[in-house]
Short mmCIF file of C-alpha atoms in Angstrom, two decimals:
data_model
loop_
_atom_site.label_atom_id
_atom_site.label_comp_id
_atom_site.label_asym_id
_atom_site.label_seq_id
_atom_site.Cartn_x
_atom_site.Cartn_y
_atom_site.Cartn_z
CA MET A 4 124.23 34.52 45.65
CA SER A 5 122.77 37.58 43.43
CA ASP A 6 118.83 35.84 44.25
CA ARG A 7 119.55 37.03 48.06
CA ILE A 8 121.22 40.38 46.84
CA GLU A 9 118.08 41.57 44.78
CA SER A 10 115.68 40.03 47.92
CA THR A 11 117.06 42.78 49.95
CA LYS A 12 116.68 45.45 47.49
CA PRO A 13 113.14 45.93 48.37
CA LEU A 14 114.06 45.97 52.17
CA THR A 15 116.18 48.96 51.95
CA GLU A 16 114.47 51.08 49.47
CA GLU A 17 111.68 50.98 51.97
CA SER A 18 113.77 51.46 54.86
CA SER A 19 114.68 54.62 52.87
CA ASP A 20 111.29 55.17 52.49
CA SER A 21 110.36 55.05 55.84
CA THR A 22 113.17 57.57 57.36
CA LYS A 23 111.70 60.09 54.84
CA THR A 24 108.64 59.99 55.69
CA ALA A 25 109.65 60.54 59.14
CA VAL A 26 111.90 63.17 58.16
CA ALA A 27 109.37 64.67 56.14
CA VAL A 28 106.90 64.50 59.36
CA MET A 29 109.89 66.20 61.61
CA ILE A 30 110.07 69.02 59.20
CA MET A 31 106.12 69.33 58.92
CA ILE A 32 105.96 69.34 62.94
CA VAL A 33 109.05 71.91 63.56
CA THR A 34 107.59 74.56 60.61
CA LEU A 35 103.92 74.35 62.69
CA LEU A 36 105.85 75.16 65.71
CA GLY A 37 107.99 77.84 63.67
CA THR A 38 104.62 79.21 63.14
CA VAL A 39 103.46 78.96 66.88
CA PHE A 40 106.12 80.27 68.48
CA ALA A 41 106.30 83.39 65.63
CA PHE A 42 102.55 84.13 66.74
CA LEU A 43 103.62 83.87 70.41
CA GLN A 44 106.11 86.66 69.82
CA SER A 45 104.13 88.81 67.74
CA GLN A 46 101.73 88.73 70.32
CA ALA A 47 104.26 89.30 72.93
CA SER A 48 105.95 92.23 71.07
CA ASN A 49 102.16 93.81 70.49
CA GLU A 50 101.63 93.26 74.87
CA GLU A 51 105.28 94.52 75.01
CA ALA A 52 104.18 97.61 72.97
CA ARG A 53 101.25 98.58 74.68
CA ALA A 54 102.37 98.34 78.04
CA ALA A 55 105.16 100.88 77.16
CA ARG A 56 102.35 102.86 75.78
CA GLU A 57 100.52 102.40 79.48
CA ALA A 58 104.31 103.69 80.95
CA GLU A 59 104.51 106.65 78.69
CA SER A 60 101.18 107.89 79.82
CA ALA A 61 101.27 107.00 83.23
CA SER A 62 104.93 109.07 83.01
CA LEU A 63 103.36 112.55 81.65
CA ARG A 64 100.36 111.75 83.97
CA SER A 65 103.09 112.09 87.34
CA MET A 66 104.50 115.15 86.09
CA VAL A 67 101.65 116.11 85.32
CA LYS A 68 99.74 115.90 89.03
CA VAL A 69 103.21 116.98 90.62
CA ASN A 70 102.68 120.14 88.46
CA GLU A 71 99.25 120.60 89.59
CA ALA A 72 100.28 119.74 92.99
CA GLY A 73 102.89 122.60 93.25
CA ARG A 74 100.71 124.99 92.03
CA SER A 75 97.66 124.18 94.38
CA ILE A 76 100.28 124.52 96.92
CA GLY A 77 101.58 127.52 96.21
CA ARG A 78 97.79 129.46 95.66
CA ASP A 79 96.88 127.97 98.83
CA ASN A 80 100.19 129.79 100.72
CA LEU A 81 99.72 132.75 99.45
CA ALA A 82 95.59 132.61 100.30
CA TYR A 83 96.70 131.50 103.91
CA GLY A 84 99.76 133.98 104.07
CA LEU A 85 97.22 136.73 103.44
CA TRP A 86 94.44 135.30 105.38
CA SER A 87 96.97 134.91 108.46
CA ASP A 88 98.10 138.57 108.05
CA HIS A 89 94.59 140.07 107.77
CA GLU A 90 93.35 137.72 110.82
CA TRP A 91 96.42 139.42 112.60
CA LEU A 92 95.45 142.83 111.94
CA ARG A 93 91.85 141.73 112.93
CA TYR A 94 93.26 140.26 116.23
CA SER A 95 95.20 143.64 117.07
CA TYR A 96 92.17 145.85 116.09
CA ASP A 97 89.84 143.59 118.46
CA LEU A 98 92.48 144.24 121.37
CA THR A 99 92.59 148.43 120.76
CA ALA A 100 88.26 148.48 120.88
CA THR A 101 88.47 146.11 123.93
CA ALA A 102 90.62 148.59 125.63
CA GLY A 103 88.31 151.41 124.67
CA GLY A 104 89.01 155.03 124.38
CA PRO A 105 89.13 157.51 121.49
CA ASN A 106 89.88 155.20 118.85
CA SER A 107 87.86 151.59 120.27
CA ALA A 108 85.04 152.60 117.31
CA TYR A 109 87.60 153.27 114.12
CA ALA A 110 89.51 150.20 115.93
CA ARG A 111 86.20 147.96 115.71
CA LEU A 112 85.33 149.56 112.46
CA LEU A 113 88.46 147.82 111.37
CA SER A 114 88.09 144.97 112.72
CA GLU A 115 84.91 143.88 111.01
CA VAL A 116 86.67 145.29 107.76
CA GLU A 117 89.47 143.09 108.11
CA GLY A 118 87.77 139.88 109.13
CA ALA A 119 85.27 140.50 106.43
CA VAL A 120 88.75 140.32 103.71
CA SER A 121 89.85 137.60 105.83
CA SER A 122 86.64 135.64 105.31
CA GLU A 123 86.63 136.34 101.91
CA LEU A 124 90.29 134.91 101.16
CA GLU A 125 89.65 131.60 103.32
CA GLN A 126 87.34 130.50 100.18
CA TYR A 127 90.46 130.64 98.29
CA SER A 128 92.52 127.92 100.56
CA MET A 129 91.98 124.47 100.49
CA MET A 130 93.69 124.16 103.73
CA LEU A 131 91.43 126.24 105.87
CA GLN A 132 88.54 125.01 104.16
CA GLY A 133 89.00 120.95 105.09
CA GLU A 134 88.35 120.39 108.33
CA GLU A 135 90.54 117.30 108.42
CA TYR A 136 93.55 119.79 108.53
CA ALA A 137 92.38 121.63 111.73
CA LEU A 138 94.19 120.47 114.94
CA GLU A 139 93.14 120.99 118.70
CA ASP A 140 95.78 123.69 119.55
CA GLY A 141 93.73 126.17 116.58
CA THR A 142 96.90 125.44 114.14
CA TYR A 143 96.54 123.26 110.70
CA ASP A 144 98.49 120.22 109.26
CA TYR A 145 100.35 121.63 106.69
CA ALA A 146 101.83 117.83 106.57
CA LEU A 147 98.89 116.08 105.55
CA PHE A 148 97.69 118.82 102.90
CA TYR A 149 100.74 118.63 101.37
CA GLU A 150 101.02 114.86 100.89
CA GLU A 151 97.20 114.65 100.00
CA LEU A 152 98.02 116.43 97.16
CA TYR A 153 100.66 114.61 95.72
CA ALA A 154 98.76 111.24 96.61
CA PRO A 155 97.54 111.23 92.89
CA SER A 156 101.09 112.28 91.96
CA TYR A 157 102.62 108.55 94.15
CA GLU A 158 99.48 106.68 92.41
CA ALA A 159 100.84 107.46 88.91
CA ALA A 160 104.44 107.15 89.65
CA GLU A 161 103.26 103.77 90.60
CA PHE A 162 101.71 102.69 87.83
CA ASP A 163 104.49 103.69 85.37
CA GLU A 164 107.04 101.71 87.41
CA GLN A 165 104.47 98.71 87.19
CA TYR A 166 103.64 99.12 83.60
CA ALA A 167 107.39 99.62 82.90
CA THR A 168 107.81 96.18 84.51
CA GLU A 169 105.23 94.41 82.85
CA ARG A 170 106.71 95.89 79.63
CA ASP A 171 110.54 94.89 79.95
CA ALA A 172 108.66 91.09 81.28
CA TRP A 173 106.99 90.82 77.95
CA GLY A 174 110.05 92.32 75.90
CA GLY A 175 112.14 89.34 77.39
CA LYS A 176 109.28 86.97 76.38
CA ALA A 177 109.54 88.68 72.91
CA ASP A 178 113.23 88.12 72.55
CA ALA A 179 113.12 84.73 74.10
CA PHE A 180 110.55 83.42 71.30
CA VAL A 181 112.98 84.81 68.61
CA ALA A 182 115.75 83.00 70.13
CA VAL A 183 113.29 80.19 70.10
CA ILE A 184 112.60 80.66 66.11
CA THR A 185 116.09 80.75 65.67
CA VAL A 186 116.96 77.46 67.29
CA LEU A 187 114.03 75.65 65.09
CA ALA A 188 115.33 77.43 62.02
CA VAL A 189 118.82 75.36 63.05
CA ALA A 190 116.96 72.40 63.54
CA LEU A 191 115.03 72.65 60.24
CA PHE A 192 118.23 73.31 58.50
CA LEU A 193 119.53 69.71 59.81
CA LEU A 194 116.79 67.97 58.78
CA GLY A 195 116.61 69.37 55.20
CA LEU A 196 120.21 68.02 54.64
CA SER A 197 120.02 65.06 56.17
CA SER A 198 117.50 64.12 52.98
CA THR A 199 120.99 65.05 51.12
CA ILE A 200 123.76 63.32 52.54
CA THR A 201 124.38 59.73 52.30
CA PRO A 202 122.62 57.11 54.20
CA ALA A 203 126.30 56.55 56.46
CA VAL A 204 126.12 60.05 58.02
CA ARG A 205 121.98 60.91 57.77
CA LYS A 206 121.15 59.13 60.93
CA GLN A 207 123.34 61.79 62.92
CA PHE A 208 122.07 64.94 61.18
CA ILE A 209 118.16 63.56 61.84
CA VAL A 210 118.86 62.90 65.63
CA ALA A 211 121.05 66.09 66.01
CA GLY A 212 117.42 67.53 64.03
CA GLY A 213 115.01 66.33 66.56
CA VAL A 214 117.36 67.33 69.48
CA VAL A 215 117.95 70.47 68.79
CA ALA A 216 114.05 71.05 68.11
CA ALA A 217 113.27 69.29 71.02
CA VAL A 218 115.19 71.53 73.54
CA ALA A 219 113.87 74.78 71.05
CA ALA A 220 110.17 73.42 71.68
CA ILE A 221 110.72 73.08 75.80
CA TRP A 222 112.36 76.42 76.04
CA GLY A 223 109.54 77.86 73.83
CA ALA A 224 106.89 76.02 76.04
CA ALA A 225 108.88 76.99 79.14
CA THR A 226 108.87 81.20 77.88
CA TYR A 227 105.18 80.68 77.22
CA LEU A 228 104.05 79.71 80.97
CA ARG A 229 106.28 82.08 82.61
CA GLY A 230 103.92 84.73 83.85
CA VAL A 231 103.95 88.32 83.74
CA GLN A 232 102.58 90.54 86.31
CA ALA A 233 100.19 93.22 85.29
CA PRO A 234 99.90 96.39 87.44
CA SER A 235 97.90 95.82 90.65
CA PRO A 236 94.89 98.82 91.04
CA LYS A 237 93.99 97.84 94.26
CA ALA A 238 97.63 97.19 95.92
CA ILE A 239 98.94 100.91 94.29
CA ASP A 240 95.73 102.60 96.15
CA ASP A 241 96.60 100.61 99.49
CA TYR A 242 100.54 101.62 98.96
CA VAL A 243 99.85 105.10 98.16
CA ALA A 244 96.92 105.62 101.52
CA ALA A 245 99.98 103.86 103.63
CA THR A 246 102.34 106.17 102.12
CA VAL A 247 100.63 108.93 102.85
CA GLU A 248 99.96 107.63 106.37
CA VAL A 249 103.53 106.89 107.22
CA ASN A 250 104.55 110.70 105.94
CA THR A 251 102.59 112.22 108.53
CA ALA A 252 101.95 109.56 111.11
CA GLU A 253 102.22 111.17 114.86
CA ASP A 254 101.44 107.60 117.00
CA VAL A 255 101.46 104.42 117.32
CA GLU A 256 97.89 103.72 115.60
CA ASP A 257 99.12 105.95 112.49
CA TYR A 258 102.01 103.66 111.80
CA GLU A 259 99.92 100.00 112.71
CA ARG A 260 97.25 101.11 110.52
CA ALA A 261 99.89 101.92 107.49
CA ILE A 262 101.55 98.89 108.03
CA ALA A 263 98.21 96.59 107.53
CA ARG A 264 97.20 98.73 104.09
CA LEU A 265 101.05 97.87 103.34
CA ASP A 266 100.87 94.05 104.29
CA SER A 267 97.46 94.01 102.18
CA ALA A 268 99.33 95.80 98.86
CA ILE A 269 102.39 92.73 99.57
CA GLU A 270 99.97 90.54 99.43
CA GLU A 271 97.49 91.79 95.83
CA ARG A 272 101.45 92.48 94.27
CA GLU A 273 104.20 89.66 95.02
CA GLY A 274 107.72 91.07 95.73
CA TYR A 275 106.13 94.91 95.92
CA ALA A 276 109.77 96.33 97.01
CA ASN A 277 108.31 100.20 97.10
CA ALA A 278 105.80 98.36 99.90
CA PHE A 279 108.77 96.24 101.25
CA LEU A 280 110.62 99.73 101.62
CA VAL A 281 107.52 102.22 102.80
CA ARG A 282 106.52 99.34 105.36
CA GLY A 283 110.35 99.09 106.64
CA ASN A 284 110.14 102.87 107.35
CA ALA A 285 107.13 102.34 109.05
CA TYR A 286 108.63 99.65 111.53
CA PHE A 287 112.05 101.67 111.81
CA ASN A 288 109.67 104.96 112.70
CA LEU A 289 107.35 102.76 114.76
CA ASP A 290 110.93 101.22 116.51
CA PHE A 291 111.29 105.20 118.11
CA LEU A 292 108.02 105.49 119.84
CA ASN A 293 109.09 102.64 122.13
CA SER A 294 108.86 103.72 125.83
CA ASP A 295 112.63 102.92 126.42
CA GLY A 296 113.77 104.23 123.63
CA PRO A 297 114.24 102.54 119.92
CA GLN A 298 115.39 99.27 120.03
CA GLY A 299 116.44 97.99 116.58
CA SER A 300 113.59 96.80 114.38
CA GLU A 301 114.49 93.14 113.08
CA ASP A 302 111.19 93.52 110.69
CA ALA A 303 112.77 97.21 109.29
CA LEU A 304 115.55 94.88 108.83
CA ALA A 305 113.86 92.44 106.72
CA ASP A 306 111.57 94.37 104.80
CA PHE A 307 114.34 96.87 103.75
CA ASN A 308 116.50 93.63 102.83
CA ARG A 309 113.87 92.98 100.44
CA ALA A 310 113.33 95.76 98.78
CA LEU A 311 117.45 95.54 97.96
CA GLU A 312 116.53 92.26 96.41
CA SER A 313 114.68 93.42 94.15
CA ASN A 314 116.90 96.61 93.14
CA PRO A 315 119.85 96.01 94.92
CA ASP A 316 121.45 99.48 93.97
CA ASP A 317 118.76 101.08 95.96
CA TRP A 318 121.42 103.52 98.05
CA VAL A 319 118.05 104.59 99.72
CA SER A 320 117.90 100.71 101.00
CA ILE A 321 121.49 100.08 101.78
CA GLY A 322 121.52 103.27 104.14
CA ASN A 323 118.66 101.98 105.96
CA VAL A 324 119.95 98.19 106.16
CA GLY A 325 122.74 100.50 108.29
CA ALA A 326 120.81 102.96 109.65
CA VAL A 327 118.51 99.58 111.27
CA HIS A 328 121.67 97.20 112.07
CA TYR A 329 123.11 100.59 114.19
CA TRP A 330 120.17 100.61 116.29
CA LEU A 331 120.12 96.58 116.70
CA GLY A 332 123.70 97.23 118.01
CA ASN A 333 125.34 95.19 115.04
CA TYR A 334 127.79 97.90 114.56
CA GLU A 335 130.24 95.46 112.32
CA ALA A 336 126.54 94.89 109.92
CA SER A 337 126.03 98.75 109.86
CA LEU A 338 129.91 99.87 108.89
CA GLU A 339 129.77 96.86 106.33
CA ASN A 340 126.35 98.74 104.62
CA THR A 341 128.18 102.11 105.05
CA GLU A 342 131.43 102.06 103.57
CA GLY A 343 130.66 98.96 101.13
CA THR A 344 133.33 98.94 98.02
CA THR A 345 130.39 99.78 95.94
CA ARG A 346 129.62 103.57 97.45
CA PRO A 347 127.22 106.30 95.80
CA PRO A 348 129.09 109.02 94.34
CA TRP A 349 127.83 112.01 96.24
CA ARG A 350 129.22 110.73 99.23
CA THR A 351 133.12 112.26 99.23
CA PRO A 352 135.91 109.96 101.27
CA LYS A 353 135.84 113.07 104.28
CA ARG A 354 131.98 112.94 104.52
CA ARG A 355 131.93 108.92 104.49
CA TRP A 356 134.84 109.15 107.10
CA ARG A 357 133.48 111.27 108.98
CA SER A 358 129.52 108.96 109.14
CA ASN A 359 131.94 105.82 109.52
CA ARG A 360 133.82 107.35 112.74
CA THR A 361 130.43 107.01 115.22
CA ILE A 362 130.02 103.25 114.42
CA ARG A 363 133.56 102.91 114.42
CA SER A 364 133.52 104.31 118.31
CA TYR A 365 131.65 101.37 119.42
CA LEU A 366 133.53 98.44 118.00
#
């Protein structure tokens, strides 16, 4: 009997040694994983900080461009106003000179003076110098002039928003890696504890530590593979150009050209909410150019709904959805979008009742 017991001792010791070796290997692997994910967390944090700096820079650039556009428009309005006044005086003196009489020579001289002054003032007006702003009826396209001046601020604002989105995405990855590292620390604790407890429960701790480590590894790998969308300069260029076209459009061709640009922007940047919103506006306005009057636009409705998917609290898109439903004849849906349970704070109950009363009259 004693011989049998002695013969089993080497097997028990060998089994214990193999278990310790397996635990040591697992601890080494978990430690290595922790090191890798710590590096990835640091990298994600650095990318988050970079995107944050880019977003702040773009935000500042946007404000600067808005101020520059405002000052340019102010200076141009002053120059144009003075030019218009002197042109009117020149025209009046021309009429007097043409009519003849004792004052015709003097009026002709004053007309030449006013013409010289207006020519000088014309040099200070970008709108008067730009041939693209001159209309056939002798007036000028103020909307196009203003939009082109504000276009750089639109571009900077888009970069600001897209860099902020990238910053948040990298921040989410960095936070996830911190959580993964914490879970790996729990796995290390369980594996380390397994070597200090009785053999009867050692296996359970080893299995638990291995499972926790596997879950952390899968989580970390999924986080690493999760893509981060960087700003797209081409998409922004198409968006800004289309925004200017939509805001200054006068005919079907203008809207169709803007829609084509927005198609390109959306293809370039997946889920481009602002592009969906502007394209929805283009479809909505295009519907009003129908020869039979507005019929409603399913394309506009689809784009506004896509914009809401990215920002459910966007009251502009919510109102747009209600407006499209109204023209489509979906009065119940239109009413639902204008008197939902969550209402914009600037809409008083009395104003909401007035806007909804019109819709209710069709029900």
